[in-house]
Coordinates of C-alpha atoms in Angstrom, one line a residue:
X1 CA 8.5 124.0 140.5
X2 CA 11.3 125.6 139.2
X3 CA 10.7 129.2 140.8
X4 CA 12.9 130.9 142.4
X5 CA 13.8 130.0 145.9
X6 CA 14.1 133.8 147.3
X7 CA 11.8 136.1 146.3
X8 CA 13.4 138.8 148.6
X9 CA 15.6 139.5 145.6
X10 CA 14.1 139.7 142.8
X11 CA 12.2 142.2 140.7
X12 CA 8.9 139.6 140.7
X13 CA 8.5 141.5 144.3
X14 CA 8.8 145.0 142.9
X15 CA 6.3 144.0 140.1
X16 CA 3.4 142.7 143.0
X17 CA 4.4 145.3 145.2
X18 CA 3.7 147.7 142.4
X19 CA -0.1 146.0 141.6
X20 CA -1.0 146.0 145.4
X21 CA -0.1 149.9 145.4
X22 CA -1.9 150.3 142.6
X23 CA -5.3 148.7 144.4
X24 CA -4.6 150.8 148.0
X25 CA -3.4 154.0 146.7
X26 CA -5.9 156.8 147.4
X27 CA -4.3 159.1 144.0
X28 CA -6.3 159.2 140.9
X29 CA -5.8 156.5 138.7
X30 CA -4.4 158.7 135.9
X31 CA -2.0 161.0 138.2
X32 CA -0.1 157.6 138.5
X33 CA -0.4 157.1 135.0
X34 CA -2.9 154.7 134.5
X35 CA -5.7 154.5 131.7
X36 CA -8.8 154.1 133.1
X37 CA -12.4 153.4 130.8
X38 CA -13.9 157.3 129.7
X39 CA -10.1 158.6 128.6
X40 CA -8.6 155.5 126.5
X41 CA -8.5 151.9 126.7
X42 CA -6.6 149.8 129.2
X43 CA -4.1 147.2 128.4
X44 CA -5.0 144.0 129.6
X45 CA -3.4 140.6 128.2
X46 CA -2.0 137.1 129.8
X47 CA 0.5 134.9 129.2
X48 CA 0.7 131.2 129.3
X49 CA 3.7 129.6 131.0
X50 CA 3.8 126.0 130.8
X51 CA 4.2 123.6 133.4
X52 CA 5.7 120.1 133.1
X53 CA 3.7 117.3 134.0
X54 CA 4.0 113.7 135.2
X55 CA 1.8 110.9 136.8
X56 CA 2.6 109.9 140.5
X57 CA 0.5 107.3 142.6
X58 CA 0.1 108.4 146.2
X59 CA -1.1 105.3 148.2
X60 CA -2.8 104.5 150.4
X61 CA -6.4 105.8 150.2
X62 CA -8.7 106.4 153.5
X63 CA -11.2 104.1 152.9
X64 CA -12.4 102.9 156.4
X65 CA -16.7 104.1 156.9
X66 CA -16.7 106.4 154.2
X67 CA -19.4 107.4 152.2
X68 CA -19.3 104.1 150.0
X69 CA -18.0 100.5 149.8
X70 CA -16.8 99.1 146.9
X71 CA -16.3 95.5 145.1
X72 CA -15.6 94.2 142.2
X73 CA -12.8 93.7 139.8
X74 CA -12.1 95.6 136.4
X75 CA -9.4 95.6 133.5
X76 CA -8.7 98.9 132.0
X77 CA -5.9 99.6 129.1
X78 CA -5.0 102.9 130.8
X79 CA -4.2 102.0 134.2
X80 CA -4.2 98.4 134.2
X81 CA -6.2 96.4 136.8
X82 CA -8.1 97.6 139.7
X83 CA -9.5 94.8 142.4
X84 CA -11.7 96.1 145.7
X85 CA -13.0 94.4 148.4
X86 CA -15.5 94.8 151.1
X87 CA -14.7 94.5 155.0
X88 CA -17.9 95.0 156.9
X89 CA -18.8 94.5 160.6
X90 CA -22.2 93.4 161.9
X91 CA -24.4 95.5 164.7
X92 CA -26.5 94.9 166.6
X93 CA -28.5 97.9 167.2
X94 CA -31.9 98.0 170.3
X95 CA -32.9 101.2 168.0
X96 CA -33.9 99.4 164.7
X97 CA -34.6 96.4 166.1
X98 CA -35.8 96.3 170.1
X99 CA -35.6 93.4 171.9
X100 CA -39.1 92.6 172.3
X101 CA -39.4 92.3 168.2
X102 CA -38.6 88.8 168.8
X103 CA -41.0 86.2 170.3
X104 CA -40.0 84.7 173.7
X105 CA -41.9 81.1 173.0
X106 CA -41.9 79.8 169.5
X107 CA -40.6 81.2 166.3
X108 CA -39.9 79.9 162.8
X109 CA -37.3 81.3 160.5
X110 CA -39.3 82.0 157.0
X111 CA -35.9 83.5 154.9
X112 CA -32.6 85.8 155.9
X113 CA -31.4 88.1 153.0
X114 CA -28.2 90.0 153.2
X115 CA -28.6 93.1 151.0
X116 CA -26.3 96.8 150.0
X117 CA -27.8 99.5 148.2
X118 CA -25.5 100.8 145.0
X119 CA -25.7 103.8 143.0
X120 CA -22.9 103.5 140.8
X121 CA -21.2 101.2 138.7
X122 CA -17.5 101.3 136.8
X123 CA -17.9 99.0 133.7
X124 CA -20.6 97.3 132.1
X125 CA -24.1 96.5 133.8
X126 CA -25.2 94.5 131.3
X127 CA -23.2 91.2 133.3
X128 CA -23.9 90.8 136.9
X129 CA -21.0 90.8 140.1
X130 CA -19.8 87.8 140.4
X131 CA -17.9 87.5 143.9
X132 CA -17.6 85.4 146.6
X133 CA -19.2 86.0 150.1
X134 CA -16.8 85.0 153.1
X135 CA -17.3 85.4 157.2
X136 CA -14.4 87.1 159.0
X137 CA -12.6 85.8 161.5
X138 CA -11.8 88.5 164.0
X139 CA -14.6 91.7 164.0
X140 CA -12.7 95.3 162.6
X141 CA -10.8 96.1 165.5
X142 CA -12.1 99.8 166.3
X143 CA -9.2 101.4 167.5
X144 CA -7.2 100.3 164.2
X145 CA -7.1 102.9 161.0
X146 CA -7.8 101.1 158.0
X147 CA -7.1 102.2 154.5
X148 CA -7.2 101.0 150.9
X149 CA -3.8 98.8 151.4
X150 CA -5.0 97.2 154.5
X151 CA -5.3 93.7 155.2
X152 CA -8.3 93.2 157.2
X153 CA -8.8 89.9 159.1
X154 CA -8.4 86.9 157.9
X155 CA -11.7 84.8 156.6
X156 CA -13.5 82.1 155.7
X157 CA -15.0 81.1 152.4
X158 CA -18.5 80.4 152.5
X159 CA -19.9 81.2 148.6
X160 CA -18.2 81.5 145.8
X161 CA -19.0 82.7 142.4
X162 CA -22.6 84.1 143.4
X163 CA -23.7 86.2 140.3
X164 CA -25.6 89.4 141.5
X165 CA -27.4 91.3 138.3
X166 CA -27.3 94.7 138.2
X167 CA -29.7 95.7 135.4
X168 CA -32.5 94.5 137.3
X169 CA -36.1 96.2 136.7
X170 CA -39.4 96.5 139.2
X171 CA -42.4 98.1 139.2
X172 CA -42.8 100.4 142.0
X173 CA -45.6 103.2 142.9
X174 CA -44.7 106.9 142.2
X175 CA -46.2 109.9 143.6
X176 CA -47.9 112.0 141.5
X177 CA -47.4 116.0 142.3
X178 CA -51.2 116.9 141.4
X179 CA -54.4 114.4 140.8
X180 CA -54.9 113.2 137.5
X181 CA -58.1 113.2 135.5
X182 CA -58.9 110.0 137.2
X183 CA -58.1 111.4 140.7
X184 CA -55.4 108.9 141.0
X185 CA -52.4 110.5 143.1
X186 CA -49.5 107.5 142.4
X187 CA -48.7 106.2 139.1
X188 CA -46.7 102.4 138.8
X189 CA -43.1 103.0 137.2
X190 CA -40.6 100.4 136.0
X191 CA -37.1 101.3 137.5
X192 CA -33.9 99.5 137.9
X193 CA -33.6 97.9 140.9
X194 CA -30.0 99.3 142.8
X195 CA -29.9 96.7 145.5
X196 CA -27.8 93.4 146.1
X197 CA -29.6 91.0 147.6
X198 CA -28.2 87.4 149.1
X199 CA -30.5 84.5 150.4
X200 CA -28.6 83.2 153.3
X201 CA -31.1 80.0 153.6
X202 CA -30.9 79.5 149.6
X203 CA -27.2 77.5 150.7
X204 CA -26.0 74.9 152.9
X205 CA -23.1 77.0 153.9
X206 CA -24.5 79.6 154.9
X207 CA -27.9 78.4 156.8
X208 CA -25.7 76.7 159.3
X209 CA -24.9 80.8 159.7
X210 CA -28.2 81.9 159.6
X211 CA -29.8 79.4 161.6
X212 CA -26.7 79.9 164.5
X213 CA -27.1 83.6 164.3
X214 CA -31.3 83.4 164.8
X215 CA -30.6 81.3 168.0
X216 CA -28.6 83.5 169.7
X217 CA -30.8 86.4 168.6
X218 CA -33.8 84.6 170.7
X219 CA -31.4 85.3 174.1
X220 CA -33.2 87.9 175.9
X221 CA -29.4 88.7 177.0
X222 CA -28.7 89.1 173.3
X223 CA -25.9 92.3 172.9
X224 CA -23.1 93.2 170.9
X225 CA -20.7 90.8 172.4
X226 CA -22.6 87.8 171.7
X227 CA -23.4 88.7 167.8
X228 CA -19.3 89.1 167.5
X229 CA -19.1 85.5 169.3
X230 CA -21.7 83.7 166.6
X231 CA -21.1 85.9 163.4
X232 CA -18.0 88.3 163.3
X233 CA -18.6 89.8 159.6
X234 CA -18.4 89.5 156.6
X235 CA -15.9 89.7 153.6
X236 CA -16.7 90.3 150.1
X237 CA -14.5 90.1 147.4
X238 CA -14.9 89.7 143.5
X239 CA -14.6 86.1 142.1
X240 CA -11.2 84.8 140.5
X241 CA -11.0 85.7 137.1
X242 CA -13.9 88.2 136.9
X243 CA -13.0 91.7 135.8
X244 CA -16.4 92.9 134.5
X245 CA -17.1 95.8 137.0
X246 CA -16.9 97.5 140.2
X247 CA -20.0 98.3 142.0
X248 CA -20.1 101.0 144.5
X249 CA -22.5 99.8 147.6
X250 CA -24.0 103.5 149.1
X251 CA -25.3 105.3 152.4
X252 CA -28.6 102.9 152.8
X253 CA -31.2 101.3 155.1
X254 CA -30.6 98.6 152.9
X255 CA -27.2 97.8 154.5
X256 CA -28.7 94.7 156.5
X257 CA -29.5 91.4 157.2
X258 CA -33.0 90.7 157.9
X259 CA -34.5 87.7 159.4
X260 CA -37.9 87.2 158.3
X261 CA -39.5 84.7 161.1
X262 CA -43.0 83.9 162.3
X263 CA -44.4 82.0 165.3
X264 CA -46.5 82.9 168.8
X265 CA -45.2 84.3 171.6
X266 CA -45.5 84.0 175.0
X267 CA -49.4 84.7 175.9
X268 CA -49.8 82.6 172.2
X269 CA -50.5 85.1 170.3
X270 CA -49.5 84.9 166.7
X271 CA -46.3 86.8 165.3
X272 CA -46.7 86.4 161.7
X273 CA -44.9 88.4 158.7
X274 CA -42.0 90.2 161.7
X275 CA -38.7 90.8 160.5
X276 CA -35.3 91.7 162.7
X277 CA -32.7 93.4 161.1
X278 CA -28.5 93.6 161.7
X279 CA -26.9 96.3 160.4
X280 CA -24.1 95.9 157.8
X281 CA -22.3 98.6 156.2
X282 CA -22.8 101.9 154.7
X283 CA -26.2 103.7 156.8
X284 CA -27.1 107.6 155.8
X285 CA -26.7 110.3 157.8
X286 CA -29.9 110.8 159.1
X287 CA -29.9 107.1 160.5
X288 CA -30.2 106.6 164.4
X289 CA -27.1 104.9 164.6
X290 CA -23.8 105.7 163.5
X291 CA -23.6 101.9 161.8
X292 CA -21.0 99.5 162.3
X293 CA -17.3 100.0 161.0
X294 CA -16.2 99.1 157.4
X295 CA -13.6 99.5 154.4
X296 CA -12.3 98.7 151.3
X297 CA -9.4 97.0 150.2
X298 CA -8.1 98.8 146.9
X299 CA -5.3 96.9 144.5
X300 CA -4.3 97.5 141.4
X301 CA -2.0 96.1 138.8
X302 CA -0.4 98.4 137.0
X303 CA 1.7 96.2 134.8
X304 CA 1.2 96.3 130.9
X305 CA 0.8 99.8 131.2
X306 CA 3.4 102.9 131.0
X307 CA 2.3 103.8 134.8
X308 CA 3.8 100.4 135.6
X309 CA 6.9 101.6 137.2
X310 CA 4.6 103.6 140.2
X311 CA 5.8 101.4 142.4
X312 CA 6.4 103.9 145.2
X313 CA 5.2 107.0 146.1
X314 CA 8.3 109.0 145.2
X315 CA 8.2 107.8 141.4
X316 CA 6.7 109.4 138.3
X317 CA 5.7 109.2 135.0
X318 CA 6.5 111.8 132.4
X319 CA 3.9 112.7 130.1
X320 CA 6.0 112.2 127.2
X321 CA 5.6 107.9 127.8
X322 CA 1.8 108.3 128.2
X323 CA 1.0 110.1 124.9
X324 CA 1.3 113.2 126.6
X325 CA -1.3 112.9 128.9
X326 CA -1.7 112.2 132.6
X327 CA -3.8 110.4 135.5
X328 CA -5.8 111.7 138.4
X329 CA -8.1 109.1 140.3
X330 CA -9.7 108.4 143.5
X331 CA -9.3 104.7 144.9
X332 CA -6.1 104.0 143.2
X333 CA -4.0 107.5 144.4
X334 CA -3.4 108.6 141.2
X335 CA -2.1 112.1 140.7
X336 CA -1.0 114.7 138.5
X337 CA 2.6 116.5 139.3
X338 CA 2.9 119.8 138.3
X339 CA 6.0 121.9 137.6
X340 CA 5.8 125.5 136.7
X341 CA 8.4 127.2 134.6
X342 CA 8.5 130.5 132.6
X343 CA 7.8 132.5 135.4
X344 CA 11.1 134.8 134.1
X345 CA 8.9 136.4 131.3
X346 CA 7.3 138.2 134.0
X347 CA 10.0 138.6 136.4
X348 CA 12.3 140.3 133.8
X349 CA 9.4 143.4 133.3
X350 CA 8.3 145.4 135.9
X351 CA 5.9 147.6 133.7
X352 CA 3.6 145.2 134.2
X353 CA 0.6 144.6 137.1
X354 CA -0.3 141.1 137.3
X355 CA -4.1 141.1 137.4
X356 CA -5.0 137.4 138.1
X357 CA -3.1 133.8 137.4
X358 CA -5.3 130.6 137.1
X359 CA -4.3 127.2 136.7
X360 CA -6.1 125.7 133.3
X361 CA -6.2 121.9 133.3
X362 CA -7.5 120.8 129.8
X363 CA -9.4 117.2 129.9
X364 CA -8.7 115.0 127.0
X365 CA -12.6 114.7 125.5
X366 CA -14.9 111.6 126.0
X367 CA -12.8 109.7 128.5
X368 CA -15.0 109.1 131.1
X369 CA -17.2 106.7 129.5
X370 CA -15.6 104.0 132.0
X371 CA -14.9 106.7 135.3
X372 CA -16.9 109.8 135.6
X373 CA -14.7 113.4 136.0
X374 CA -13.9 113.9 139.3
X375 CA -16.5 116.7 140.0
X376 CA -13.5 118.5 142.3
X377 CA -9.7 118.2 142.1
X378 CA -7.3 119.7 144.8
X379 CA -3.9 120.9 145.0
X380 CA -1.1 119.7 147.3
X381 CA 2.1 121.0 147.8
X382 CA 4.6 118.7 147.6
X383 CA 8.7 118.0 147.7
X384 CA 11.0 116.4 145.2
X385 CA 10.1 113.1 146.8
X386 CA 6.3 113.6 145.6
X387 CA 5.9 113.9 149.5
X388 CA 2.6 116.4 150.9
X389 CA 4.3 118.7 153.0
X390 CA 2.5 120.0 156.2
X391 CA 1.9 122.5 158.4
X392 CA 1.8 122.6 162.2
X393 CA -1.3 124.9 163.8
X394 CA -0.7 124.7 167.5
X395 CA -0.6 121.0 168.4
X396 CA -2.0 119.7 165.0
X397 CA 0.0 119.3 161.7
X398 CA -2.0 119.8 158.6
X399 CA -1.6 118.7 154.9
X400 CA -0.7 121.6 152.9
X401 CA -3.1 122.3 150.4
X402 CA -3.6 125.4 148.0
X403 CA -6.3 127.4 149.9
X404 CA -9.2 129.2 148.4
X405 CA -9.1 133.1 147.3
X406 CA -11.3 135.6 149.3
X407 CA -13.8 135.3 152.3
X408 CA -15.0 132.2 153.4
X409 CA -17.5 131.9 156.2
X410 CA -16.8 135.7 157.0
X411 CA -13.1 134.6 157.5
X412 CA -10.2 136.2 155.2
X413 CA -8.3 133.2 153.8
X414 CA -4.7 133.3 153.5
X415 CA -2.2 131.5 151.0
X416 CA -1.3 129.5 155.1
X417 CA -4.7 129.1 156.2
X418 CA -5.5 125.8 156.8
X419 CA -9.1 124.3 156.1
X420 CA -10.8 126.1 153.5
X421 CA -8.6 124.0 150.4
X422 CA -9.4 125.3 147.1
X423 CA -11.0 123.3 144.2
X424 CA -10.7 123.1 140.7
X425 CA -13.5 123.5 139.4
X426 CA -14.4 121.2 136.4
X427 CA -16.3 123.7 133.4
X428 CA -18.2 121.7 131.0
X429 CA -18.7 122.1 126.9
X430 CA -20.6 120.8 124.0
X431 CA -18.4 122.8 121.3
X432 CA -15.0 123.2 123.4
X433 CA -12.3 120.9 125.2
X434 CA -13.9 120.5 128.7
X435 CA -11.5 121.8 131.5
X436 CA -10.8 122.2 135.5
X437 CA -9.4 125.7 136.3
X438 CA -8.7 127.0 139.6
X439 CA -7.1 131.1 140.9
X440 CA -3.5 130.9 142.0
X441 CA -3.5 134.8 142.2
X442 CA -2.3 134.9 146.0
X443 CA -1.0 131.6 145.8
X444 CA 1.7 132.6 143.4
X445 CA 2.5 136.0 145.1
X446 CA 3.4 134.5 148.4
X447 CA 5.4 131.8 147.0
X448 CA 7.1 134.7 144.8
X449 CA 7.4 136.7 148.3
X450 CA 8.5 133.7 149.7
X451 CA 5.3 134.1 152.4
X452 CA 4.5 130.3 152.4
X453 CA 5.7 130.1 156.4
X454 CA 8.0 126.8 155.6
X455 CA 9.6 124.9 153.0
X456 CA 8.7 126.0 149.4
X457 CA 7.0 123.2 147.6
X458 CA 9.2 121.5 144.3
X459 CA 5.5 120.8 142.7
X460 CA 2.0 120.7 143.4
X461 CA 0.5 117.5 143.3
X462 CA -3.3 117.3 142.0
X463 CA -5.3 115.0 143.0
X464 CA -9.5 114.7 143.4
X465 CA -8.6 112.8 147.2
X466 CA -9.5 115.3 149.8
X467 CA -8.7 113.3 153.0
X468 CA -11.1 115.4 155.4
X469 CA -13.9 114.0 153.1
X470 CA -15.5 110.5 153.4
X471 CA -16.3 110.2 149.7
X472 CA -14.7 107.3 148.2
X473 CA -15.2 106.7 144.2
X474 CA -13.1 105.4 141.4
X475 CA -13.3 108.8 139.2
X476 CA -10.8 109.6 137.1
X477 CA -10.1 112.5 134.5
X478 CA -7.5 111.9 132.2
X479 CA -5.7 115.7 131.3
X480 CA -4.1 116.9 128.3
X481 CA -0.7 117.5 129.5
X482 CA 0.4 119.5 126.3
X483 CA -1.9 122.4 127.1
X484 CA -1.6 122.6 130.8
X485 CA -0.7 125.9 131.7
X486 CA -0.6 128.7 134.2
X487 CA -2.3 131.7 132.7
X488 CA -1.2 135.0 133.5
X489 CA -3.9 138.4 133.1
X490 CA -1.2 141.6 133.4
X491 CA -1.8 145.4 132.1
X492 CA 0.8 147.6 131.3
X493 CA 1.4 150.1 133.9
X494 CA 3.5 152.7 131.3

């Protein structure tokens, strides 16, 4: 980052050293010299030392069971192309649908829909996703990590081209809070309906499945095993051609296949309207069952663009060939490298007490009409290579992240903790630039101190991936490189 690599000798300590003194010392303020508020004003001021900045891709992604799936294809000017598919499992599960939910004499199957739950969508919504539904091969092996560059097992090609809209409306019943006039406590509302839904008995090639799979459902053996021998999963992935939009399937009960049957059982009574469901993909936390295992497959084509050559993790982009501006995303790995220089102007006086230093990252307005801002953006320390360095606590070796500033939990947090990572915090405006900002204070006087307990960092590498969370989205905030800066706060201590 272009700071010094040994703070031991240089008069950046002397100038901490002095502001810590400053805090502890039990003399009066003004017997060392200081002017306080009540005799005459103190001198406090900042400087802004810039930081060079360049766009790196750090791949893969952790994609496997987190908090969404995604699929679709879409073209963007900016980054190119970006294609995800979805690798789901089936499970059976006793809990949400016991055995004795199926009749043991006679039963008719009456429809089987395959349906995902979605909440957000990069592109338009205005045309549906169009994609192609296939059956895997081999189950998700569960001792295998899968990530965004995964493979996944090879599958077969039951529907192709299968349009699913996603500007759908239905009427649904609303609570009301208090009674109306007309003591009515629910109102009818139009909303959009956010679920995928797929009629397995609508096509030939997949009621052969459907029909197979309800058979071996009847089994009063019926388990796990014997689901993975008749149906093994399912692969989704977007149809050729189609670069309209990437929906992101969410935490739902609607992540299922249903058969809706009717029939008698065996004392003849009638079973009439019963439904058994198989779980497929994403379920919410609060569900009885941890769900079945999943992930998405993230490409993307970066040619026709000036990130083209990010073609390995340890190459980068200046600003300068992207109109001086750079790329953080989810999904794709997309991050910001930052390099701080000027820190001299400070080093070079030791009359003055640094106060505070805080990272100001500057978003270029109204880009996020395609991918929302990433709502939190983290810092990573990083070598030449654009490699995370890390950090061994006993047995484990942790990513090195910038931590947080303070108390946390009723824990002190230390520029080496581990755990409690600090985020940028994104500040919005209606009549000024929009920007993430984020304390380095005690960041930046152990790295001057040369208290970072290992290799000192060449960069820090932001990025809105947090790999301890299982949030997976395409957001992306586009910065304004040329006003990146590290802001200084200092007072004048003569």
């Amino acid at each position: 980052m272009n700071w010094p690599a040994s703070a031991s000798r240089l008069p950046s300590v002397s100038l901490f050293a002095v502001s810590l003194l400053v805090l502890a010392s039990c003399e009066k303020a003004n017997d060392l010299g200081l002017e306080l508020p009540g005799t005459s004003p103190i001198t406090s001021q900042y400087l802004d030392l810039p930081v060079a900045t360049y766009t790196v891709r750090q791949q893969p992604v952790e994609t496997v069971n987190s908090d969404y799936v995604l699929v679709g294809r879409l073209r963007d000017s900016k980054v190119g192309t970006t294609t995800a598919q979805g690798f789901l499992n089936l499970q059976y599960n006793a809990t949400l649908s016991p055995p004795d939910s199926l009749p043991s004499k006679t039963a008719r199957l009456d429809s089987v829909v395959f349906s995902l739950g979605f909440n957000q969508v990069y592109g338009t919504t205005s045309q549906p996703l169009r994609f192609n539904f296939a059956t895997l091969q081999q189950p998700l092996d569960a001792r295998t990590v899968y990530n965004s560059a995964s493979a996944g097992p090879s599958s077969t090609v039951l529907l192709t081209n299968i349009a699913a809209p996603l500007n759908r409306e239905i009427k649904v019943w609303q609570q009301l809070s208090t009674n109306t006039t007309n003591n009515r406590d629910s109102v009818q509302v139009t909303v959009v309906d956010k679920v995928l839904r797929l009629r397995l008995l609508k096509y030939p090639a997949t009621t052969t499945l459907a029909n197979s799979t309800f058979a071996a459902l009847q089994d009063a053996s019926f388990n796990q095993d014997k689901l993975d021998a008749v149906w093994k999963g399912i692969l989704l992935t977007p149809t050729a051609n189609f670069a309209d939009n990437i929906v992101a399937f969410s935490r739902s009960f609607n992540s299922r296949v249903v058969f809706y049957f009717s029939g008698t059982n065996a004392s003849g009574k009638n079973w009439n309207r019963h439904a058994y469901s198989l779980v497929a993909g994403p379920l919410p936390a609060n569900a009885l069952t941890a769900g079945p295992k999943y992930f998405t497959q993230i490409t993307t084509d970066l040619s026709g663009t000036p990130l083209a050559s990010l073609t390995t993790s340890a190459q980068q982009v200046s600003s300068a060939a992207t109109d001086e501006y750079t790329y953080l995303q989810d999904g794709t790995g997309l991050a910001t490298r930052l390099e701080f220089q000027g820190l001299q102007a400070l080093t070079n006086k030791p009359e003055l007490a640094v106060n505070r230093a805080e990272l100001l990252l500057p978003i270029q307005q109204n880009t996020n009409g395609l991918f929302p801002y990433p709502a939190n953006v983290f810092l990573y320390e990083a070598n030449a290579s654009n490699q995370v360095l890390t950090r061994a606590v006993g047995a484990t070796s942790y990513e090195r992240l910038v931590q947080a500033e303070g108390v946390v939990q009723n824990v002190r947090i230390t520029p080496t903790s581990v755990g409690s990572p600090a985020s940028a915090v994104l500040y919005p405006s209606y009549d000024a630039p929009q920007y993430y900002s984020v304390p380095l204070t005690e960041y930046l006087q152990a790295y001057l101190q040369n208290r970072l307990e290992g290799e000192l960092p060449s960069a820090l590498l932001l990025s809105p991936i947090l790999r301890t969370d299982a949030s997976l989205t395409l957001n992306r905030a586009q910065l304004d490189a040329k006003n990146i800066k590290l802001r200084v706060y200092y007072s004048n201590l003569r």
